Amino acid sequence: MSIGGFVLAVRLIPVAARYLLRRNMFGYDINKKGTPQGAIKVPESLGIVIGIVYLLIAILFQHFNFTADSNWLVEYNAALASICFMILLGFVDDVLDIPWRVKLVLPSFAALPLLMAYAGHTTIIIPKPLIQYTGVAILDLGWIYKLYMGMLAVFCTNAINIHAGINGLEVGQTVVISAAILIHNVMQIGASSDPEYKQAHAFSIYLVMPLLTTSLGLLSYNWYPSTVFVGDTYTYFAGMAMAVVGILGHFSETLLLFFLPQVLNFLYSCPQLFKIIPCPRHRLPRFDPQTGLLTGTKDGTLVNLFLRLFGRCSEKALCIRLLIFQALACLACFGLRYMLAGWYK
Ligand code: UD1
Ligand code: MG
């Protein structure tokens, strides 16, 4: 079904792109300003296609996996409601261009269906070396755990959205992270004999597999030079899908380790996000139409930092460098988990 989703996405994107252009939903490619390509209207918000195809697959999938003891369907459908709500709010943002402060909190509304239906545990396991300080091995956080879930959703969505602005980066990072999640799930299912634990990771696979394949379909159009933009519909949708998967699969700490570049980008962005220093509408590098190279600006983003650290380069090379960094972060996370495994046994 996920492969079918890939094919459907690849077929539908050009059609939807025409309709979106007709409705004046487009953006100019800022990193091509000054060249003929910079004057082309690039259709925006193609994330709406991916979101719809994804939901279709995830909804139909229940039919084939339904058994009499399908308790997991309550949380599964709550997860889908949250993802669907997020797609709606992301699309609203693309159409209405909502102010930044309001935009920041939209994901907390979208997370509500999941938080309200969540009946799973609200406990955390204390690592062995820390038990002497807490006195207990398992700590019940109660409502604080739900607050944490909500904050995770807000973080994941916005973190993806602000690590963006060069062709292929929004979708590329999602592809790398969701591939890492998938590998993690398969490894955990193989390593465990606890049926509940296996179920949580199987659950995660159901939701992350269609995300990976539909995103690959989108990437084929969004890769340099982009013929479509993904819009905040996509960044919010992808962030929410991964947050939901991390919450219901009970591996949100691992998820945050996969998000290392996004965490760094967020921390580096904080002075501008909280208006300590001015924040322009776009915090992108400077493009030189003569050489076709990008130069880092003072704006606090990982994109600019990479250009300053590793020198000027083309937009495509920059995207590849950032995605390699993302993959390295995921690899390091697998290594770290392996080293710390003894902490929880
Ligand atoms: C976030 C970032 C902003 C960045 C923007 C780029 C913060 C606080 N906000 O804003 O700094 O400039 O994302 O997505 O960090 N675009 C390109 N090339 C691309 C992708 C997008 O030129 O590869 C431009 C297009 O004009 C497109 C626009 O960015 O129309 C989309 O921006 P939007 O997603 O609305 O920006 P924000 O998410 O608000
Ligand atoms: Mg955006």
PDB file of C-alpha atoms in Angstrom, residues 61-284:
ATOM      1  CA  PHE A  61      -4.846  -0.086   6.169  1.00  0.00           C
ATOM      2  CA  GLN A  62      -7.044  -0.665   9.235  1.00  0.00           C
ATOM      3  CA  HIS A  63      -9.343  -2.857   7.209  1.00  0.00           C
ATOM      4  CA  PHE A  64      -6.577  -5.338   6.433  1.00  0.00           C
ATOM      5  CA  ASN A  65      -5.139  -5.398   9.913  1.00  0.00           C
ATOM      6  CA  PHE A  66      -8.396  -5.531  11.864  1.00  0.00           C
ATOM      7  CA  THR A  67      -8.902  -8.250  14.449  1.00  0.00           C
ATOM      8  CA  ALA A  68     -11.392  -8.738  17.293  1.00  0.00           C
ATOM      9  CA  ASP A  69      -8.911  -7.417  19.861  1.00  0.00           C
ATOM     10  CA  SER A  70      -7.987  -4.303  17.922  1.00  0.00           C
ATOM     11  CA  ASN A  71      -7.706  -2.005  20.953  1.00  0.00           C
ATOM     12  CA  TRP A  72      -4.909  -0.166  19.235  1.00  0.00           C
ATOM     13  CA  LEU A  73      -7.430   1.289  16.760  1.00  0.00           C
ATOM     14  CA  VAL A  74      -8.570   3.923  19.294  1.00  0.00           C
ATOM     15  CA  GLU A  75      -5.119   5.421  19.529  1.00  0.00           C
ATOM     16  CA  TYR A  76      -4.480   4.809  15.841  1.00  0.00           C
ATOM     17  CA  ASN A  77      -7.522   6.855  14.852  1.00  0.00           C
ATOM     18  CA  ALA A  78      -6.712   9.556  17.398  1.00  0.00           C
ATOM     19  CA  ALA A  79      -3.268   9.755  15.815  1.00  0.00           C
ATOM     20  CA  LEU A  80      -4.838  10.101  12.372  1.00  0.00           C
ATOM     21  CA  ALA A  81      -7.183  12.825  13.663  1.00  0.00           C
ATOM     22  CA  SER A  82      -4.179  14.767  14.988  1.00  0.00           C
ATOM     23  CA  ILE A  83      -2.305  14.390  11.710  1.00  0.00           C
ATOM     24  CA  CYS A  84      -5.412  15.379   9.714  1.00  0.00           C
ATOM     25  CA  PHE A  85      -6.031  18.431  11.944  1.00  0.00           C
ATOM     26  CA  MET A  86      -2.392  19.439  11.442  1.00  0.00           C
ATOM     27  CA  ILE A  87      -2.709  19.179   7.650  1.00  0.00           C
ATOM     28  CA  LEU A  88      -5.780  21.425   7.824  1.00  0.00           C
ATOM     29  CA  LEU A  89      -4.014  24.038   9.971  1.00  0.00           C
ATOM     30  CA  GLY A  90      -0.880  23.875   7.801  1.00  0.00           C
ATOM     31  CA  PHE A  91      -2.954  24.486   4.691  1.00  0.00           C
ATOM     32  CA  VAL A  92      -4.789  27.343   6.422  1.00  0.00           C
ATOM     33  CA  ASP A  93      -1.389  28.849   7.193  1.00  0.00           C
ATOM     34  CA  ASP A  94      -0.284  28.529   3.554  1.00  0.00           C
ATOM     35  CA  VAL A  95      -3.450  30.240   2.355  1.00  0.00           C
ATOM     36  CA  LEU A  96      -3.723  32.962   5.013  1.00  0.00           C
ATOM     37  CA  ASP A  97      -0.053  33.497   5.953  1.00  0.00           C
ATOM     38  CA  ILE A  98      -0.646  33.478   9.693  1.00  0.00           C
ATOM     39  CA  PRO A  99       1.641  35.601  11.926  1.00  0.00           C
ATOM     40  CA  TRP A 100       4.623  33.801  13.369  1.00  0.00           C
ATOM     41  CA  ARG A 101       3.498  33.891  17.035  1.00  0.00           C
ATOM     42  CA  VAL A 102       0.147  32.244  16.215  1.00  0.00           C
ATOM     43  CA  LYS A 103       1.771  29.757  13.869  1.00  0.00           C
ATOM     44  CA  LEU A 104       3.985  28.500  16.666  1.00  0.00           C
ATOM     45  CA  VAL A 105       1.041  27.245  18.747  1.00  0.00           C
ATOM     46  CA  LEU A 106      -1.074  25.683  15.969  1.00  0.00           C
ATOM     47  CA  PRO A 107       0.450  22.213  16.529  1.00  0.00           C
ATOM     48  CA  SER A 108      -0.664  22.226  20.174  1.00  0.00           C
ATOM     49  CA  PHE A 109      -4.293  22.338  18.963  1.00  0.00           C
ATOM     50  CA  ALA A 110      -3.653  19.612  16.429  1.00  0.00           C
ATOM     51  CA  ALA A 111      -2.107  17.379  19.109  1.00  0.00           C
ATOM     52  CA  LEU A 112      -5.295  17.478  21.225  1.00  0.00           C
ATOM     53  CA  PRO A 113      -7.118  14.482  19.664  1.00  0.00           C
ATOM     54  CA  LEU A 114      -4.148  12.283  20.531  1.00  0.00           C
ATOM     55  CA  LEU A 115      -3.672  13.717  24.033  1.00  0.00           C
ATOM     56  CA  MET A 116      -7.371  13.284  24.871  1.00  0.00           C
ATOM     57  CA  ALA A 117      -7.545   9.671  23.670  1.00  0.00           C
ATOM     58  CA  TYR A 118      -4.182   8.630  25.067  1.00  0.00           C
ATOM     59  CA  ALA A 119      -4.659   5.851  27.614  1.00  0.00           C
ATOM     60  CA  GLY A 120      -1.152   4.411  27.506  1.00  0.00           C
ATOM     61  CA  HIS A 121       1.345   4.615  30.334  1.00  0.00           C
ATOM     62  CA  THR A 122       2.534   7.949  31.650  1.00  0.00           C
ATOM     63  CA  THR A 123       5.644   6.548  33.296  1.00  0.00           C
ATOM     64  CA  ILE A 124       9.314   6.870  32.475  1.00  0.00           C
ATOM     65  CA  ILE A 125      12.002   4.331  33.251  1.00  0.00           C
ATOM     66  CA  ILE A 126      14.889   5.756  35.245  1.00  0.00           C
ATOM     67  CA  PRO A 127      18.343   4.760  33.951  1.00  0.00           C
ATOM     68  CA  LYS A 128      20.156   2.428  36.372  1.00  0.00           C
ATOM     69  CA  PRO A 129      22.922   4.829  37.447  1.00  0.00           C
ATOM     70  CA  LEU A 130      20.309   7.463  38.392  1.00  0.00           C
ATOM     71  CA  ILE A 131      18.073   5.206  40.526  1.00  0.00           C
ATOM     72  CA  GLN A 132      20.151   5.975  43.644  1.00  0.00           C
ATOM     73  CA  TYR A 133      19.092   9.636  43.333  1.00  0.00           C
ATOM     74  CA  THR A 134      15.403   9.142  42.553  1.00  0.00           C
ATOM     75  CA  GLY A 135      14.846   6.142  44.804  1.00  0.00           C
ATOM     76  CA  VAL A 136      12.465   4.552  42.286  1.00  0.00           C
ATOM     77  CA  ALA A 137      13.075   2.672  39.041  1.00  0.00           C
ATOM     78  CA  ILE A 138       9.826   3.762  37.385  1.00  0.00           C
ATOM     79  CA  LEU A 139       8.459   7.284  37.768  1.00  0.00           C
ATOM     80  CA  ASP A 140       4.795   8.107  37.033  1.00  0.00           C
ATOM     81  CA  LEU A 141       4.577  11.612  35.587  1.00  0.00           C
ATOM     82  CA  GLY A 142       0.766  11.694  35.158  1.00  0.00           C
ATOM     83  CA  TRP A 143      -0.491  14.841  33.406  1.00  0.00           C
ATOM     84  CA  ILE A 144       3.055  16.179  33.058  1.00  0.00           C
ATOM     85  CA  TYR A 145       3.660  13.343  30.617  1.00  0.00           C
ATOM     86  CA  LYS A 146       0.754  14.576  28.471  1.00  0.00           C
ATOM     87  CA  LEU A 147       2.145  18.094  28.599  1.00  0.00           C
ATOM     88  CA  TYR A 148       5.443  16.668  27.411  1.00  0.00           C
ATOM     89  CA  MET A 149       3.651  14.922  24.507  1.00  0.00           C
ATOM     90  CA  GLY A 150       2.029  18.194  23.462  1.00  0.00           C
ATOM     91  CA  MET A 151       5.342  20.030  23.630  1.00  0.00           C
ATOM     92  CA  LEU A 152       7.000  17.316  21.586  1.00  0.00           C
ATOM     93  CA  ALA A 153       4.401  17.809  18.843  1.00  0.00           C
ATOM     94  CA  VAL A 154       4.952  21.588  18.862  1.00  0.00           C
ATOM     95  CA  PHE A 155       8.701  21.106  18.725  1.00  0.00           C
ATOM     96  CA  CYS A 156       8.817  18.499  15.939  1.00  0.00           C
ATOM     97  CA  THR A 157       6.522  20.426  13.601  1.00  0.00           C
ATOM     98  CA  ASN A 158       8.217  23.803  14.028  1.00  0.00           C
ATOM     99  CA  ALA A 159      11.716  22.314  14.046  1.00  0.00           C
ATOM    100  CA  ILE A 160      11.162  20.818  10.588  1.00  0.00           C
ATOM    101  CA  ASN A 161       9.566  24.033   9.331  1.00  0.00           C
ATOM    102  CA  ILE A 162      12.440  26.326  10.324  1.00  0.00           C
ATOM    103  CA  HIS A 163      15.163  23.982   9.021  1.00  0.00           C
ATOM    104  CA  ALA A 164      14.140  24.840   5.468  1.00  0.00           C
ATOM    105  CA  GLY A 165      14.416  27.225   2.569  1.00  0.00           C
ATOM    106  CA  ILE A 166      16.754  25.423   0.200  1.00  0.00           C
ATOM    107  CA  ASN A 167      15.510  23.005  -2.458  1.00  0.00           C
ATOM    108  CA  GLY A 168      14.944  19.491  -1.152  1.00  0.00           C
ATOM    109  CA  LEU A 169      15.761  20.160   2.498  1.00  0.00           C
ATOM    110  CA  GLU A 170      12.250  19.977   4.025  1.00  0.00           C
ATOM    111  CA  VAL A 171      11.470  16.654   2.390  1.00  0.00           C
ATOM    112  CA  GLY A 172      15.038  15.349   2.471  1.00  0.00           C
ATOM    113  CA  GLN A 173      15.303  15.589   6.259  1.00  0.00           C
ATOM    114  CA  THR A 174      11.931  13.866   6.654  1.00  0.00           C
ATOM    115  CA  VAL A 175      13.038  11.020   4.380  1.00  0.00           C
ATOM    116  CA  VAL A 176      16.275  10.501   6.354  1.00  0.00           C
ATOM    117  CA  ILE A 177      14.569  10.631   9.766  1.00  0.00           C
ATOM    118  CA  SER A 178      11.657   8.390   8.803  1.00  0.00           C
ATOM    119  CA  ALA A 179      14.077   5.848   7.303  1.00  0.00           C
ATOM    120  CA  ALA A 180      15.986   5.901  10.604  1.00  0.00           C
ATOM    121  CA  ILE A 181      12.725   5.413  12.538  1.00  0.00           C
ATOM    122  CA  LEU A 182      11.836   2.454  10.329  1.00  0.00           C
ATOM    123  CA  ILE A 183      15.239   0.797  10.866  1.00  0.00           C
ATOM    124  CA  HIS A 184      14.953   1.438  14.602  1.00  0.00           C
ATOM    125  CA  ASN A 185      11.490  -0.205  14.699  1.00  0.00           C
ATOM    126  CA  VAL A 186      12.641  -3.284  12.803  1.00  0.00           C
ATOM    127  CA  MET A 187      15.697  -3.663  15.045  1.00  0.00           C
ATOM    128  CA  GLN A 188      13.612  -3.327  18.220  1.00  0.00           C
ATOM    129  CA  ILE A 189      11.039  -5.860  17.065  1.00  0.00           C
ATOM    130  CA  GLY A 190      13.852  -8.286  16.277  1.00  0.00           C
ATOM    131  CA  ALA A 191      15.572  -7.759  19.625  1.00  0.00           C
ATOM    132  CA  SER A 192      12.551  -8.040  21.928  1.00  0.00           C
ATOM    133  CA  SER A 193      10.318 -10.883  23.072  1.00  0.00           C
ATOM    134  CA  ASP A 194       7.752  -8.654  24.834  1.00  0.00           C
ATOM    135  CA  PRO A 195       4.548  -8.676  22.696  1.00  0.00           C
ATOM    136  CA  GLU A 196       3.402  -5.249  23.904  1.00  0.00           C
ATOM    137  CA  TYR A 197       6.757  -3.714  23.072  1.00  0.00           C
ATOM    138  CA  LYS A 198       6.704  -5.348  19.640  1.00  0.00           C
ATOM    139  CA  GLN A 199       3.169  -4.050  19.059  1.00  0.00           C
ATOM    140  CA  ALA A 200       4.243  -0.464  19.830  1.00  0.00           C
ATOM    141  CA  HIS A 201       6.989  -0.674  17.227  1.00  0.00           C
ATOM    142  CA  ALA A 202       4.741  -2.383  14.671  1.00  0.00           C
ATOM    143  CA  PHE A 203       2.301   0.475  15.214  1.00  0.00           C
ATOM    144  CA  SER A 204       5.066   2.922  14.439  1.00  0.00           C
ATOM    145  CA  ILE A 205       5.881   1.058  11.217  1.00  0.00           C
ATOM    146  CA  TYR A 206       2.242   1.308  10.032  1.00  0.00           C
ATOM    147  CA  LEU A 207       2.418   5.097  10.319  1.00  0.00           C
ATOM    148  CA  VAL A 208       5.979   5.800   9.234  1.00  0.00           C
ATOM    149  CA  MET A 209       6.179   3.582   6.150  1.00  0.00           C
ATOM    150  CA  PRO A 210       3.616   5.571   4.103  1.00  0.00           C
ATOM    151  CA  LEU A 211       5.269   8.793   5.312  1.00  0.00           C
ATOM    152  CA  LEU A 212       8.584   7.619   3.889  1.00  0.00           C
ATOM    153  CA  THR A 213       7.250   6.486   0.506  1.00  0.00           C
ATOM    154  CA  THR A 214       4.912   9.425  -0.165  1.00  0.00           C
ATOM    155  CA  SER A 215       7.706  11.815   0.869  1.00  0.00           C
ATOM    156  CA  LEU A 216      10.048  10.123  -1.619  1.00  0.00           C
ATOM    157  CA  GLY A 217       7.443  10.830  -4.314  1.00  0.00           C
ATOM    158  CA  LEU A 218       7.384  14.492  -3.290  1.00  0.00           C
ATOM    159  CA  LEU A 219      11.184  14.645  -3.144  1.00  0.00           C
ATOM    160  CA  SER A 220      11.406  13.690  -6.818  1.00  0.00           C
ATOM    161  CA  TYR A 221       9.742  17.047  -7.615  1.00  0.00           C
ATOM    162  CA  ASN A 222      11.166  19.110  -4.768  1.00  0.00           C
ATOM    163  CA  TRP A 223      14.816  18.101  -5.290  1.00  0.00           C
ATOM    164  CA  TYR A 224      17.096  20.754  -6.838  1.00  0.00           C
ATOM    165  CA  PRO A 225      15.951  22.490  -9.043  1.00  0.00           C
ATOM    166  CA  SER A 226      12.509  22.386  -7.383  1.00  0.00           C
ATOM    167  CA  THR A 227       9.498  22.351  -9.664  1.00  0.00           C
ATOM    168  CA  VAL A 228       7.172  22.412  -6.642  1.00  0.00           C
ATOM    169  CA  PHE A 229       7.369  23.745  -3.069  1.00  0.00           C
ATOM    170  CA  VAL A 230       6.008  21.728  -0.181  1.00  0.00           C
ATOM    171  CA  GLY A 231       4.471  24.521   1.898  1.00  0.00           C
ATOM    172  CA  ASP A 232       3.846  24.593   5.631  1.00  0.00           C
ATOM    173  CA  THR A 233       1.162  21.973   4.965  1.00  0.00           C
ATOM    174  CA  TYR A 234       3.950  19.470   4.460  1.00  0.00           C
ATOM    175  CA  THR A 235       6.404  20.591   7.164  1.00  0.00           C
ATOM    176  CA  TYR A 236       3.648  20.557   9.788  1.00  0.00           C
ATOM    177  CA  PHE A 237       2.209  17.281   8.562  1.00  0.00           C
ATOM    178  CA  ALA A 238       5.592  15.519   8.515  1.00  0.00           C
ATOM    179  CA  GLY A 239       6.584  16.876  11.925  1.00  0.00           C
ATOM    180  CA  MET A 240       3.280  15.811  13.469  1.00  0.00           C
ATOM    181  CA  ALA A 241       3.384  12.345  11.887  1.00  0.00           C
ATOM    182  CA  MET A 242       6.847  11.733  13.343  1.00  0.00           C
ATOM    183  CA  ALA A 243       5.919  13.125  16.767  1.00  0.00           C
ATOM    184  CA  VAL A 244       2.842  10.887  16.906  1.00  0.00           C
ATOM    185  CA  VAL A 245       4.899   7.873  15.915  1.00  0.00           C
ATOM    186  CA  GLY A 246       7.492   8.641  18.604  1.00  0.00           C
ATOM    187  CA  ILE A 247       4.800   9.075  21.274  1.00  0.00           C
ATOM    188  CA  LEU A 248       2.730   5.985  20.498  1.00  0.00           C
ATOM    189  CA  GLY A 249       5.789   3.857  19.724  1.00  0.00           C
ATOM    190  CA  HIS A 250       7.222   4.951  23.118  1.00  0.00           C
ATOM    191  CA  PHE A 251      10.598   6.030  21.778  1.00  0.00           C
ATOM    192  CA  SER A 252      10.357   9.820  21.942  1.00  0.00           C
ATOM    193  CA  GLU A 253      13.860  10.159  23.470  1.00  0.00           C
ATOM    194  CA  THR A 254      15.340   8.273  20.526  1.00  0.00           C
ATOM    195  CA  LEU A 255      13.259  10.431  18.181  1.00  0.00           C
ATOM    196  CA  LEU A 256      14.790  13.573  19.676  1.00  0.00           C
ATOM    197  CA  LEU A 257      18.246  12.133  19.054  1.00  0.00           C
ATOM    198  CA  PHE A 258      17.314  11.600  15.382  1.00  0.00           C
ATOM    199  CA  PHE A 259      16.263  15.269  15.414  1.00  0.00           C
ATOM    200  CA  LEU A 260      19.746  16.437  16.467  1.00  0.00           C
ATOM    201  CA  PRO A 261      20.268  18.857  13.512  1.00  0.00           C
ATOM    202  CA  GLN A 262      16.785  20.291  14.107  1.00  0.00           C
ATOM    203  CA  VAL A 263      17.522  20.696  17.832  1.00  0.00           C
ATOM    204  CA  LEU A 264      20.794  22.496  17.019  1.00  0.00           C
ATOM    205  CA  ASN A 265      19.033  24.678  14.443  1.00  0.00           C
ATOM    206  CA  PHE A 266      16.322  25.518  16.977  1.00  0.00           C
ATOM    207  CA  LEU A 267      18.799  26.446  19.737  1.00  0.00           C
ATOM    208  CA  TYR A 268      20.816  28.531  17.281  1.00  0.00           C
ATOM    209  CA  SER A 269      17.576  30.229  16.131  1.00  0.00           C
ATOM    210  CA  CYS A 270      16.338  31.075  19.635  1.00  0.00           C
ATOM    211  CA  PRO A 271      17.684  34.661  19.793  1.00  0.00           C
ATOM    212  CA  GLN A 272      15.792  35.477  16.584  1.00  0.00           C
ATOM    213  CA  LEU A 273      12.707  33.387  17.357  1.00  0.00           C
ATOM    214  CA  PHE A 274      12.260  35.172  20.676  1.00  0.00           C
ATOM    215  CA  LYS A 275      12.965  38.549  19.074  1.00  0.00           C
ATOM    216  CA  ILE A 276      16.108  39.260  21.103  1.00  0.00           C
ATOM    217  CA  ILE A 277      17.659  40.186  17.770  1.00  0.00           C
ATOM    218  CA  PRO A 278      15.530  41.120  14.711  1.00  0.00           C
ATOM    219  CA  CYS A 279      14.117  38.252  12.641  1.00  0.00           C
ATOM    220  CA  PRO A 280      13.464  38.881   8.917  1.00  0.00           C
ATOM    221  CA  ARG A 281      10.655  37.014   7.070  1.00  0.00           C
ATOM    222  CA  HIS A 282      13.229  34.775   5.373  1.00  0.00           C
ATOM    223  CA  ARG A 283      16.490  33.806   7.005  1.00  0.00           C
ATOM    224  CA  LEU A 284      18.211  32.501   3.906  1.00  0.00           C
TER     225      LEU A 284
END
